[in-house]
């Protein structure tokens, strides 16, 4: 079908934290040849593969590195600082400054003896890092159902959010915890503004088009949240990692197509999807 109208949502492509991390990694690889990354630098397999070919080797843990002169990279979503162990490596820290800010908030709350509730996905590296900093006096909850089930002692409680979580879910959790018998409650909305804007814009676009395509890694938390947000307003929404995943059947008969992306999706992936839409 010819003459499809394709609209790319504002705020698509890399967010500033991802771009910054890749720039730092690129310079480090140029200087050192090989750099070891504690987990994928960002949640986009195509970009991770491309960087791995250049010299960024993904490792599961610090024990996978034996050379004393090795350079170890901390990914954009940060880590639990304990994961660096006691060995002395050159550390290349690409933690997004916004994630770094949340880590500082958590350290401060821990020093002040707050019980810290982290709202997010317990398996996400950012949340694992925050939980590691918060220590035993903390809990991770995904939603208000899990928050309701929390058995909190009366005392000082603070809530923070994964940077790529949803603000409305965070607010729901805060309202549930506020009903519990506590002496003090502090809540820090630490959802990254780029994440909220990206989702909002994608949702607005999805409501206007016949079909919506969201490009991003399957492991990317913010991509999957954008897909769900778009699906709520447009059932013709599909998530793809790259143009290869896009089926001609999905585009059949659709005259207006919207495109949005997760924060770790490169411009190249958008260009390839646009090209495929024009071709089929
Ligand atoms: Fe940072 Fe927000 Fe991107 S926390 S990595 S700017 S999505």
PDB file of C-alpha atoms and ligand atoms in Angstrom:
ATOM      1  CA  UNK A   1       0.000   0.000   0.000  1.00  0.00           C
ATOM      2  CA  UNK A   2       1.378   3.373  -1.000  1.00  0.00           C
ATOM      3  CA  UNK A   3       1.005   6.758   0.734  1.00  0.00           C
ATOM      4  CA  UNK A   4       0.884   5.740   4.336  1.00  0.00           C
ATOM      5  CA  UNK A   5       1.205   8.566   6.811  1.00  0.00           C
ATOM      6  CA  UNK A   6       3.997   7.758   9.260  1.00  0.00           C
ATOM      7  CA  UNK A   7       4.399   9.811  12.440  1.00  0.00           C
ATOM      8  CA  UNK A   8       7.300   9.371  14.832  1.00  0.00           C
ATOM      9  CA  UNK A   9       6.478  10.323  18.404  1.00  0.00           C
ATOM     10  CA  UNK A  10       8.485  13.213  19.944  1.00  0.00           C
ATOM     11  CA  UNK A  11      11.171  12.048  22.438  1.00  0.00           C
ATOM     12  CA  UNK A  12      11.876   8.910  20.390  1.00  0.00           C
ATOM     13  CA  UNK A  13      15.386   7.416  20.107  1.00  0.00           C
ATOM     14  CA  UNK A  14      18.056   7.399  22.819  1.00  0.00           C
ATOM     15  CA  UNK A  15      17.414   9.316  26.021  1.00  0.00           C
ATOM     16  CA  UNK A  16      20.264  11.497  27.243  1.00  0.00           C
ATOM     17  CA  UNK A  17      21.381   8.920  29.870  1.00  0.00           C
ATOM     18  CA  UNK A  18      21.755   6.166  27.271  1.00  0.00           C
ATOM     19  CA  UNK A  19      23.522   8.437  24.799  1.00  0.00           C
ATOM     20  CA  UNK A  20      25.930   9.585  27.499  1.00  0.00           C
ATOM     21  CA  UNK A  21      26.668   5.969  28.549  1.00  0.00           C
ATOM     22  CA  UNK A  22      27.425   4.913  24.969  1.00  0.00           C
ATOM     23  CA  UNK A  23      29.669   7.961  24.408  1.00  0.00           C
ATOM     24  CA  UNK A  24      31.676   7.154  27.561  1.00  0.00           C
ATOM     25  CA  UNK A  25      31.904   3.471  26.583  1.00  0.00           C
ATOM     26  CA  UNK A  26      32.983   4.341  23.023  1.00  0.00           C
ATOM     27  CA  UNK A  27      35.841   6.555  24.297  1.00  0.00           C
ATOM     28  CA  UNK A  28      36.939   3.916  26.842  1.00  0.00           C
ATOM     29  CA  UNK A  29      37.047   1.184  24.167  1.00  0.00           C
ATOM     30  CA  UNK A  30      39.101   3.429  21.889  1.00  0.00           C
ATOM     31  CA  UNK A  31      41.619   4.052  24.654  1.00  0.00           C
ATOM     32  CA  UNK A  32      41.813   0.539  26.122  1.00  0.00           C
ATOM     33  CA  UNK A  33      40.790  -1.903  23.378  1.00  0.00           C
ATOM     34  CA  UNK A  34      38.769  -4.138  25.703  1.00  0.00           C
ATOM     35  CA  UNK A  35      36.392  -3.057  28.471  1.00  0.00           C
ATOM     36  CA  UNK A  36      34.290  -5.424  30.644  1.00  0.00           C
ATOM     37  CA  UNK A  37      30.676  -4.437  31.210  1.00  0.00           C
ATOM     38  CA  UNK A  38      28.872  -5.656  34.344  1.00  0.00           C
ATOM     39  CA  UNK A  39      25.767  -6.778  32.448  1.00  0.00           C
ATOM     40  CA  UNK A  40      24.524  -5.190  29.214  1.00  0.00           C
ATOM     41  CA  UNK A  41      25.343  -1.472  29.021  1.00  0.00           C
ATOM     42  CA  UNK A  42      21.759  -0.737  27.899  1.00  0.00           C
ATOM     43  CA  UNK A  43      18.708  -2.900  27.195  1.00  0.00           C
ATOM     44  CA  UNK A  44      19.031  -3.132  23.444  1.00  0.00           C
ATOM     45  CA  UNK A  45      20.549  -6.372  22.072  1.00  0.00           C
ATOM     46  CA  UNK A  46      21.478  -4.869  18.688  1.00  0.00           C
ATOM     47  CA  UNK A  47      23.472  -2.038  20.301  1.00  0.00           C
ATOM     48  CA  UNK A  48      25.027  -4.425  22.857  1.00  0.00           C
ATOM     49  CA  UNK A  49      26.144  -6.702  19.976  1.00  0.00           C
ATOM     50  CA  UNK A  50      27.592  -3.766  18.053  1.00  0.00           C
ATOM     51  CA  UNK A  51      29.582  -2.612  21.105  1.00  0.00           C
ATOM     52  CA  UNK A  52      30.677  -6.157  21.878  1.00  0.00           C
ATOM     53  CA  UNK A  53      32.222  -6.371  18.382  1.00  0.00           C
ATOM     54  CA  UNK A  54      34.119  -3.154  19.166  1.00  0.00           C
ATOM     55  CA  UNK A  55      35.508  -4.533  22.469  1.00  0.00           C
ATOM     56  CA  UNK A  56      32.859  -4.154  25.189  1.00  0.00           C
ATOM     57  CA  UNK A  57      32.628  -7.631  26.720  1.00  0.00           C
ATOM     58  CA  UNK A  58      29.561  -8.355  28.837  1.00  0.00           C
ATOM     59  CA  UNK A  59      30.319 -10.209  32.087  1.00  0.00           C
ATOM     60  CA  UNK A  60      27.934 -11.543  34.733  1.00  0.00           C
ATOM     61  CA  UNK A  61      30.008 -10.558  37.742  1.00  0.00           C
ATOM     62  CA  UNK A  62      33.326  -9.118  38.800  1.00  0.00           C
ATOM     63  CA  UNK A  63      34.793 -12.630  39.304  1.00  0.00           C
ATOM     64  CA  UNK A  64      34.671 -13.132  35.542  1.00  0.00           C
ATOM     65  CA  UNK A  65      37.583 -10.673  35.245  1.00  0.00           C
ATOM     66  CA  UNK A  66      41.043 -11.803  36.255  1.00  0.00           C
ATOM     67  CA  UNK A  67      43.427  -9.180  34.773  1.00  0.00           C
ATOM     68  CA  UNK A  68      44.341  -6.554  37.351  1.00  0.00           C
ATOM     69  CA  UNK A  69      44.697  -3.907  34.671  1.00  0.00           C
ATOM     70  CA  UNK A  70      41.164  -4.515  33.341  1.00  0.00           C
ATOM     71  CA  UNK A  71      38.639  -1.719  33.008  1.00  0.00           C
ATOM     72  CA  UNK A  72      35.166  -2.535  34.328  1.00  0.00           C
ATOM     73  CA  UNK A  73      32.160  -0.592  33.107  1.00  0.00           C
ATOM     74  CA  UNK A  74      29.084   0.135  35.230  1.00  0.00           C
ATOM     75  CA  UNK A  75      26.008   0.213  32.924  1.00  0.00           C
ATOM     76  CA  UNK A  76      23.639   3.173  32.565  1.00  0.00           C
ATOM     77  CA  UNK A  77      21.099   1.720  35.033  1.00  0.00           C
ATOM     78  CA  UNK A  78      23.758   1.465  37.768  1.00  0.00           C
ATOM     79  CA  UNK A  79      24.660  -1.449  40.034  1.00  0.00           C
ATOM     80  CA  UNK A  80      24.826  -2.377  43.661  1.00  0.00           C
ATOM     81  CA  UNK A  81      28.260  -0.877  44.570  1.00  0.00           C
ATOM     82  CA  UNK A  82      29.031  -4.118  46.473  1.00  0.00           C
ATOM     83  CA  UNK A  83      29.034  -5.884  43.095  1.00  0.00           C
ATOM     84  CA  UNK A  84      32.428  -4.266  42.422  1.00  0.00           C
ATOM     85  CA  UNK A  85      33.970  -6.312  45.258  1.00  0.00           C
ATOM     86  CA  UNK A  86      37.318  -5.525  46.820  1.00  0.00           C
ATOM     87  CA  UNK A  87      39.537  -6.066  43.790  1.00  0.00           C
ATOM     88  CA  UNK A  88      40.918  -2.879  42.316  1.00  0.00           C
ATOM     89  CA  UNK A  89      39.916  -2.278  38.730  1.00  0.00           C
ATOM     90  CA  UNK A  90      39.674   0.848  36.693  1.00  0.00           C
ATOM     91  CA  UNK A  91      35.982   1.661  36.964  1.00  0.00           C
ATOM     92  CA  UNK A  92      34.212   3.337  34.061  1.00  0.00           C
ATOM     93  CA  UNK A  93      30.953   4.525  35.520  1.00  0.00           C
ATOM     94  CA  UNK A  94      28.228   5.195  32.947  1.00  0.00           C
ATOM     95  CA  UNK A  95      25.400   5.276  35.523  1.00  0.00           C
ATOM     96  CA  UNK A  96      22.820   7.802  34.306  1.00  0.00           C
ATOM     97  CA  UNK A  97      23.045  10.894  36.569  1.00  0.00           C
ATOM     98  CA  UNK A  98      19.309  10.538  37.278  1.00  0.00           C
ATOM     99  CA  UNK A  99      19.812   6.985  38.534  1.00  0.00           C
ATOM    100  CA  UNK A 100      22.815   8.274  40.509  1.00  0.00           C
ATOM    101  CA  UNK A 101      20.535  10.841  42.146  1.00  0.00           C
ATOM    102  CA  UNK A 102      18.120   8.091  43.258  1.00  0.00           C
ATOM    103  CA  UNK A 103      21.059   6.091  44.645  1.00  0.00           C
ATOM    104  CA  UNK A 104      22.092   9.145  46.694  1.00  0.00           C
ATOM    105  CA  UNK A 105      18.525   9.593  48.008  1.00  0.00           C
ATOM    106  CA  UNK A 106      18.480   5.928  49.071  1.00  0.00           C
ATOM    107  CA  UNK A 107      21.874   6.235  50.860  1.00  0.00           C
ATOM    108  CA  UNK A 108      20.639   9.360  52.680  1.00  0.00           C
ATOM    109  CA  UNK A 109      17.398   7.664  53.767  1.00  0.00           C
ATOM    110  CA  UNK A 110      19.302   4.619  54.971  1.00  0.00           C
ATOM    111  CA  UNK A 111      21.544   6.825  57.130  1.00  0.00           C
ATOM    112  CA  UNK A 112      18.410   8.380  58.644  1.00  0.00           C
ATOM    113  CA  UNK A 113      17.006   4.923  59.483  1.00  0.00           C
ATOM    114  CA  UNK A 114      14.036   4.942  57.150  1.00  0.00           C
ATOM    115  CA  UNK A 115      12.508   1.686  55.997  1.00  0.00           C
ATOM    116  CA  UNK A 116      12.790   2.125  52.227  1.00  0.00           C
ATOM    117  CA  UNK A 117      10.159   0.884  49.793  1.00  0.00           C
ATOM    118  CA  UNK A 118      11.391   0.728  46.223  1.00  0.00           C
ATOM    119  CA  UNK A 119       8.558   0.724  43.691  1.00  0.00           C
ATOM    120  CA  UNK A 120       9.651  -1.209  40.625  1.00  0.00           C
ATOM    121  CA  UNK A 121      10.596  -4.560  39.149  1.00  0.00           C
ATOM    122  CA  UNK A 122      12.768  -6.536  41.574  1.00  0.00           C
ATOM    123  CA  UNK A 123      14.598  -8.222  38.699  1.00  0.00           C
ATOM    124  CA  UNK A 124      15.599  -4.982  36.971  1.00  0.00           C
ATOM    125  CA  UNK A 125      19.322  -4.159  37.414  1.00  0.00           C
ATOM    126  CA  UNK A 126      18.546  -0.582  38.531  1.00  0.00           C
ATOM    127  CA  UNK A 127      16.223  -1.871  41.277  1.00  0.00           C
ATOM    128  CA  UNK A 128      18.697  -4.599  42.286  1.00  0.00           C
ATOM    129  CA  UNK A 129      21.321  -1.859  42.635  1.00  0.00           C
ATOM    130  CA  UNK A 130      19.019   0.351  44.724  1.00  0.00           C
ATOM    131  CA  UNK A 131      17.982  -2.585  46.916  1.00  0.00           C
ATOM    132  CA  UNK A 132      21.657  -3.410  47.448  1.00  0.00           C
ATOM    133  CA  UNK A 133      22.329   0.160  48.625  1.00  0.00           C
ATOM    134  CA  UNK A 134      19.198   0.200  50.827  1.00  0.00           C
ATOM    135  CA  UNK A 135      20.172  -3.071  52.531  1.00  0.00           C
ATOM    136  CA  UNK A 136      17.995  -5.153  54.853  1.00  0.00           C
ATOM    137  CA  UNK A 137      15.699  -2.313  55.905  1.00  0.00           C
ATOM    138  CA  UNK A 138      14.001  -2.212  52.513  1.00  0.00           C
ATOM    139  CA  UNK A 139      11.493  -3.924  50.308  1.00  0.00           C
ATOM    140  CA  UNK A 140      10.694  -3.891  46.591  1.00  0.00           C
ATOM    141  CA  UNK A 141       7.044  -3.738  45.535  1.00  0.00           C
ATOM    142  CA  UNK A 142       5.666  -3.798  42.021  1.00  0.00           C
ATOM    143  CA  UNK A 143       2.168  -2.439  42.543  1.00  0.00           C
ATOM    144  CA  UNK A 144      -0.513  -1.547  45.081  1.00  0.00           C
ATOM    145  CA  UNK A 145      -1.464  -5.210  45.584  1.00  0.00           C
ATOM    146  CA  UNK A 146       2.060  -5.972  46.782  1.00  0.00           C
ATOM    147  CA  UNK A 147       2.097  -2.745  48.821  1.00  0.00           C
ATOM    148  CA  UNK A 148      -1.132  -3.776  50.613  1.00  0.00           C
ATOM    149  CA  UNK A 149       0.448  -7.068  51.591  1.00  0.00           C
ATOM    150  CA  UNK A 150       3.484  -5.346  53.160  1.00  0.00           C
ATOM    151  CA  UNK A 151       3.688  -5.840  56.882  1.00  0.00           C
ATOM    152  CA  UNK A 152       5.245  -2.585  58.093  1.00  0.00           C
ATOM    153  CA  UNK A 153       6.173  -1.788  61.685  1.00  0.00           C
ATOM    154  CA  UNK A 154       5.053   1.668  62.821  1.00  0.00           C
ATOM    155  CA  UNK A 155       8.056   3.920  62.120  1.00  0.00           C
ATOM    156  CA  UNK A 156       9.747   6.016  59.450  1.00  0.00           C
ATOM    157  CA  UNK A 157       8.998   4.811  55.930  1.00  0.00           C
ATOM    158  CA  UNK A 158      10.142   6.293  52.622  1.00  0.00           C
ATOM    159  CA  UNK A 159       9.128   5.432  49.074  1.00  0.00           C
ATOM    160  CA  UNK A 160      11.129   5.897  45.915  1.00  0.00           C
ATOM    161  CA  UNK A 161      10.525   4.686  42.373  1.00  0.00           C
ATOM    162  CA  UNK A 162      12.497   2.940  39.644  1.00  0.00           C
ATOM    163  CA  UNK A 163      13.321   5.701  37.145  1.00  0.00           C
ATOM    164  CA  UNK A 164      11.546   3.918  34.295  1.00  0.00           C
ATOM    165  CA  UNK A 165       8.397   2.993  36.224  1.00  0.00           C
ATOM    166  CA  UNK A 166       5.019   4.659  35.831  1.00  0.00           C
ATOM    167  CA  UNK A 167       4.127   7.746  37.881  1.00  0.00           C
ATOM    168  CA  UNK A 168       0.488   6.665  38.282  1.00  0.00           C
ATOM    169  CA  UNK A 169       1.549   3.269  39.656  1.00  0.00           C
ATOM    170  CA  UNK A 170       3.924   5.032  42.076  1.00  0.00           C
ATOM    171  CA  UNK A 171       1.092   7.301  43.259  1.00  0.00           C
ATOM    172  CA  UNK A 172      -1.185   4.275  43.752  1.00  0.00           C
ATOM    173  CA  UNK A 173       1.444   2.582  45.902  1.00  0.00           C
ATOM    174  CA  UNK A 174       2.020   5.770  47.938  1.00  0.00           C
ATOM    175  CA  UNK A 175      -1.720   6.074  48.638  1.00  0.00           C
ATOM    176  CA  UNK A 176      -1.871   2.449  49.849  1.00  0.00           C
ATOM    177  CA  UNK A 177       1.178   2.831  52.137  1.00  0.00           C
ATOM    178  CA  UNK A 178      -0.182   6.165  53.479  1.00  0.00           C
ATOM    179  CA  UNK A 179      -3.134   4.262  54.965  1.00  0.00           C
ATOM    180  CA  UNK A 180      -0.830   2.132  57.145  1.00  0.00           C
ATOM    181  CA  UNK A 181      -0.039   2.962  60.753  1.00  0.00           C
ATOM    182  CA  UNK A 182       3.273   4.834  60.424  1.00  0.00           C
ATOM    183  CA  UNK A 183       4.933   7.628  62.391  1.00  0.00           C
ATOM    184  CA  UNK A 184       6.450   9.247  59.301  1.00  0.00           C
ATOM    185  CA  UNK A 185       6.059   8.807  55.559  1.00  0.00           C
ATOM    186  CA  UNK A 186       8.265  10.359  52.876  1.00  0.00           C
ATOM    187  CA  UNK A 187       7.708   9.839  49.150  1.00  0.00           C
ATOM    188  CA  UNK A 188      10.145  10.741  46.367  1.00  0.00           C
ATOM    189  CA  UNK A 189       8.805  10.604  42.847  1.00  0.00           C
ATOM    190  CA  UNK A 190      12.025   9.536  41.167  1.00  0.00           C
ATOM    191  CA  UNK A 191      10.505   8.580  37.812  1.00  0.00           C
ATOM    192  CA  UNK A 192      12.675  10.123  35.093  1.00  0.00           C
ATOM    193  CA  UNK A 193      10.923  12.964  33.252  1.00  0.00           C
ATOM    194  CA  UNK A 194      12.101  11.645  29.922  1.00  0.00           C
ATOM    195  CA  UNK A 195      10.343   8.332  30.674  1.00  0.00           C
ATOM    196  CA  UNK A 196       7.040  10.014  31.585  1.00  0.00           C
ATOM    197  CA  UNK A 197       7.088  12.359  28.584  1.00  0.00           C
ATOM    198  CA  UNK A 198       8.026   9.567  26.199  1.00  0.00           C
ATOM    199  CA  UNK A 199       5.117   7.419  27.406  1.00  0.00           C
ATOM    200  CA  UNK A 200       2.632  10.297  27.390  1.00  0.00           C
ATOM    201  CA  UNK A 201       3.573  11.339  23.833  1.00  0.00           C
ATOM    202  CA  UNK A 202       3.422   7.730  22.603  1.00  0.00           C
ATOM    203  CA  UNK A 203      -0.011   7.288  24.143  1.00  0.00           C
ATOM    204  CA  UNK A 204      -1.317  10.516  22.551  1.00  0.00           C
ATOM    205  CA  UNK A 205      -0.031   9.437  19.156  1.00  0.00           C
ATOM    206  CA  UNK A 206      -1.424   5.893  19.513  1.00  0.00           C
ATOM    207  CA  UNK A 207      -4.880   7.343  20.092  1.00  0.00           C
ATOM    208  CA  UNK A 208      -4.719   9.179  16.737  1.00  0.00           C
ATOM    209  CA  UNK A 209      -3.339   6.540  14.353  1.00  0.00           C
ATOM    210  CA  UNK A 210      -4.680   3.320  12.880  1.00  0.00           C
ATOM    211  CA  UNK A 211      -1.681   1.281  13.993  1.00  0.00           C
ATOM    212  CA  UNK A 212       1.102   1.897  16.487  1.00  0.00           C
ATOM    213  CA  UNK A 213       4.591   0.369  16.465  1.00  0.00           C
ATOM    214  CA  UNK A 214       6.809   0.542  19.549  1.00  0.00           C
ATOM    215  CA  UNK A 215      10.474  -0.253  18.922  1.00  0.00           C
ATOM    216  CA  UNK A 216      12.698  -1.442  21.747  1.00  0.00           C
ATOM    217  CA  UNK A 217      14.522  -4.319  23.411  1.00  0.00           C
ATOM    218  CA  UNK A 218      12.423  -7.114  24.926  1.00  0.00           C
ATOM    219  CA  UNK A 219      14.271  -6.641  28.225  1.00  0.00           C
ATOM    220  CA  UNK A 220      13.677  -2.868  28.220  1.00  0.00           C
ATOM    221  CA  UNK A 221      11.345  -1.944  31.094  1.00  0.00           C
ATOM    222  CA  UNK A 222      10.341   1.410  29.642  1.00  0.00           C
ATOM    223  CA  UNK A 223       9.612  -0.120  26.201  1.00  0.00           C
ATOM    224  CA  UNK A 224       7.188  -2.679  27.640  1.00  0.00           C
ATOM    225  CA  UNK A 225       5.425   0.059  29.620  1.00  0.00           C
ATOM    226  CA  UNK A 226       5.036   2.150  26.451  1.00  0.00           C
ATOM    227  CA  UNK A 227       3.570  -0.875  24.640  1.00  0.00           C
ATOM    228  CA  UNK A 228       0.993  -1.414  27.413  1.00  0.00           C
ATOM    229  CA  UNK A 229       0.121   2.301  27.553  1.00  0.00           C
ATOM    230  CA  UNK A 230      -0.402   2.426  23.774  1.00  0.00           C
ATOM    231  CA  UNK A 231      -2.420  -0.817  23.769  1.00  0.00           C
ATOM    232  CA  UNK A 232      -4.853   0.706  26.229  1.00  0.00           C
ATOM    233  CA  UNK A 233      -5.805   3.373  23.690  1.00  0.00           C
ATOM    234  CA  UNK A 234      -5.143   1.446  20.479  1.00  0.00           C
ATOM    235  CA  UNK A 235      -5.528  -2.339  20.220  1.00  0.00           C
ATOM    236  CA  UNK A 236      -3.537  -2.249  16.957  1.00  0.00           C
ATOM    237  CA  UNK A 237      -0.249  -1.784  18.792  1.00  0.00           C
ATOM    238  CA  UNK A 238       2.752  -4.031  18.297  1.00  0.00           C
ATOM    239  CA  UNK A 239       6.178  -4.124  19.900  1.00  0.00           C
ATOM    240  CA  UNK A 240       9.228  -4.907  17.755  1.00  0.00           C
ATOM    241  CA  UNK A 241      12.938  -5.080  18.504  1.00  0.00           C
ATOM    242  CA  UNK A 242      13.858  -4.207  14.942  1.00  0.00           C
ATOM    243  CA  UNK A 243      12.375  -3.953  11.431  1.00  0.00           C
ATOM    244  CA  UNK A 244      12.844  -7.728  11.046  1.00  0.00           C
ATOM    245  CA  UNK A 245      10.037  -8.342  13.588  1.00  0.00           C
ATOM    246  CA  UNK A 246       7.538  -6.169  11.712  1.00  0.00           C
ATOM    247  CA  UNK A 247       4.985  -8.263   9.789  1.00  0.00           C
ATOM    248  CA  UNK A 248       3.369  -7.090   6.555  1.00  0.00           C
ATOM    249  CA  UNK A 249       0.096  -8.566   7.884  1.00  0.00           C
ATOM    250  CA  UNK A 250       0.104  -6.040  10.734  1.00  0.00           C
ATOM    251  CA  UNK A 251       0.364  -3.122   8.310  1.00  0.00           C
ATOM    252  CA  UNK A 252      -2.276  -4.389   5.879  1.00  0.00           C
ATOM    253  CA  UNK A 253      -4.945  -1.768   5.208  1.00  0.00           C
ATOM    254  CA  UNK A 254      -3.493   0.766   7.709  1.00  0.00           C
ATOM    255  CA  UNK A 255      -3.119   4.273   6.306  1.00  0.00           C
ATOM    256  CA  UNK A 256      -1.748   6.055   9.368  1.00  0.00           C
ATOM    257  CA  UNK A 257       1.054   4.538  11.420  1.00  0.00           C
ATOM    258  CA  UNK A 258       2.602   5.863  14.597  1.00  0.00           C
ATOM    259  CA  UNK A 259       6.078   4.977  15.861  1.00  0.00           C
ATOM    260  CA  UNK A 260       7.457   5.325  19.369  1.00  0.00           C
ATOM    261  CA  UNK A 261      10.547   3.854  21.001  1.00  0.00           C
ATOM    262  CA  UNK A 262      12.056   2.905  24.327  1.00  0.00           C
ATOM    263  CA  UNK A 263      14.918   4.962  25.744  1.00  0.00           C
ATOM    264  CA  UNK A 264      17.608   2.589  24.453  1.00  0.00           C
ATOM    265  CA  UNK A 265      16.453   2.379  20.844  1.00  0.00           C
ATOM    266  CA  UNK A 266      18.822   3.925  18.280  1.00  0.00           C
ATOM    267  CA  UNK A 267      17.680   6.252  15.495  1.00  0.00           C
ATOM    268  CA  UNK A 268      18.887   3.619  13.011  1.00  0.00           C
ATOM    269  CA  UNK A 269      16.176   1.201  14.228  1.00  0.00           C
ATOM    270  CA  UNK A 270      13.519   3.873  13.620  1.00  0.00           C
ATOM    271  CA  UNK A 271      14.860   4.552  10.105  1.00  0.00           C
ATOM    272  CA  UNK A 272      14.793   0.839   9.245  1.00  0.00           C
ATOM    273  CA  UNK A 273      11.198   0.442  10.439  1.00  0.00           C
ATOM    274  CA  UNK A 274      10.121   3.520   8.427  1.00  0.00           C
ATOM    275  CA  UNK A 275      11.842   2.059   5.345  1.00  0.00           C
ATOM    276  CA  UNK A 276      10.049  -1.271   5.784  1.00  0.00           C
ATOM    277  CA  UNK A 277       6.648   0.402   6.234  1.00  0.00           C
ATOM    278  CA  UNK A 278       7.186   2.275   2.938  1.00  0.00           C
ATOM    279  CA  UNK A 279       8.295  -0.897   1.168  1.00  0.00           C
ATOM    280  CA  UNK A 280       5.546  -3.379   2.082  1.00  0.00           C
TER     281      UNK A 280
HETATM  282 FE1  LIG B   1      18.494   8.109  32.633  1.00  0.00          FE
HETATM  283 FE2  LIG B   1      15.935   8.472  32.292  1.00  0.00          FE
HETATM  284 FE3  LIG B   1      17.389   7.530  30.368  1.00  0.00          FE
HETATM  285  S1  LIG B   1      16.914   7.666  34.106  1.00  0.00           S
HETATM  286  S2  LIG B   1      18.982   6.355  31.371  1.00  0.00           S
HETATM  287  S3  LIG B   1      17.547   9.588  31.233  1.00  0.00           S
HETATM  288  S4  LIG B   1      15.328   6.888  30.861  1.00  0.00           S
END
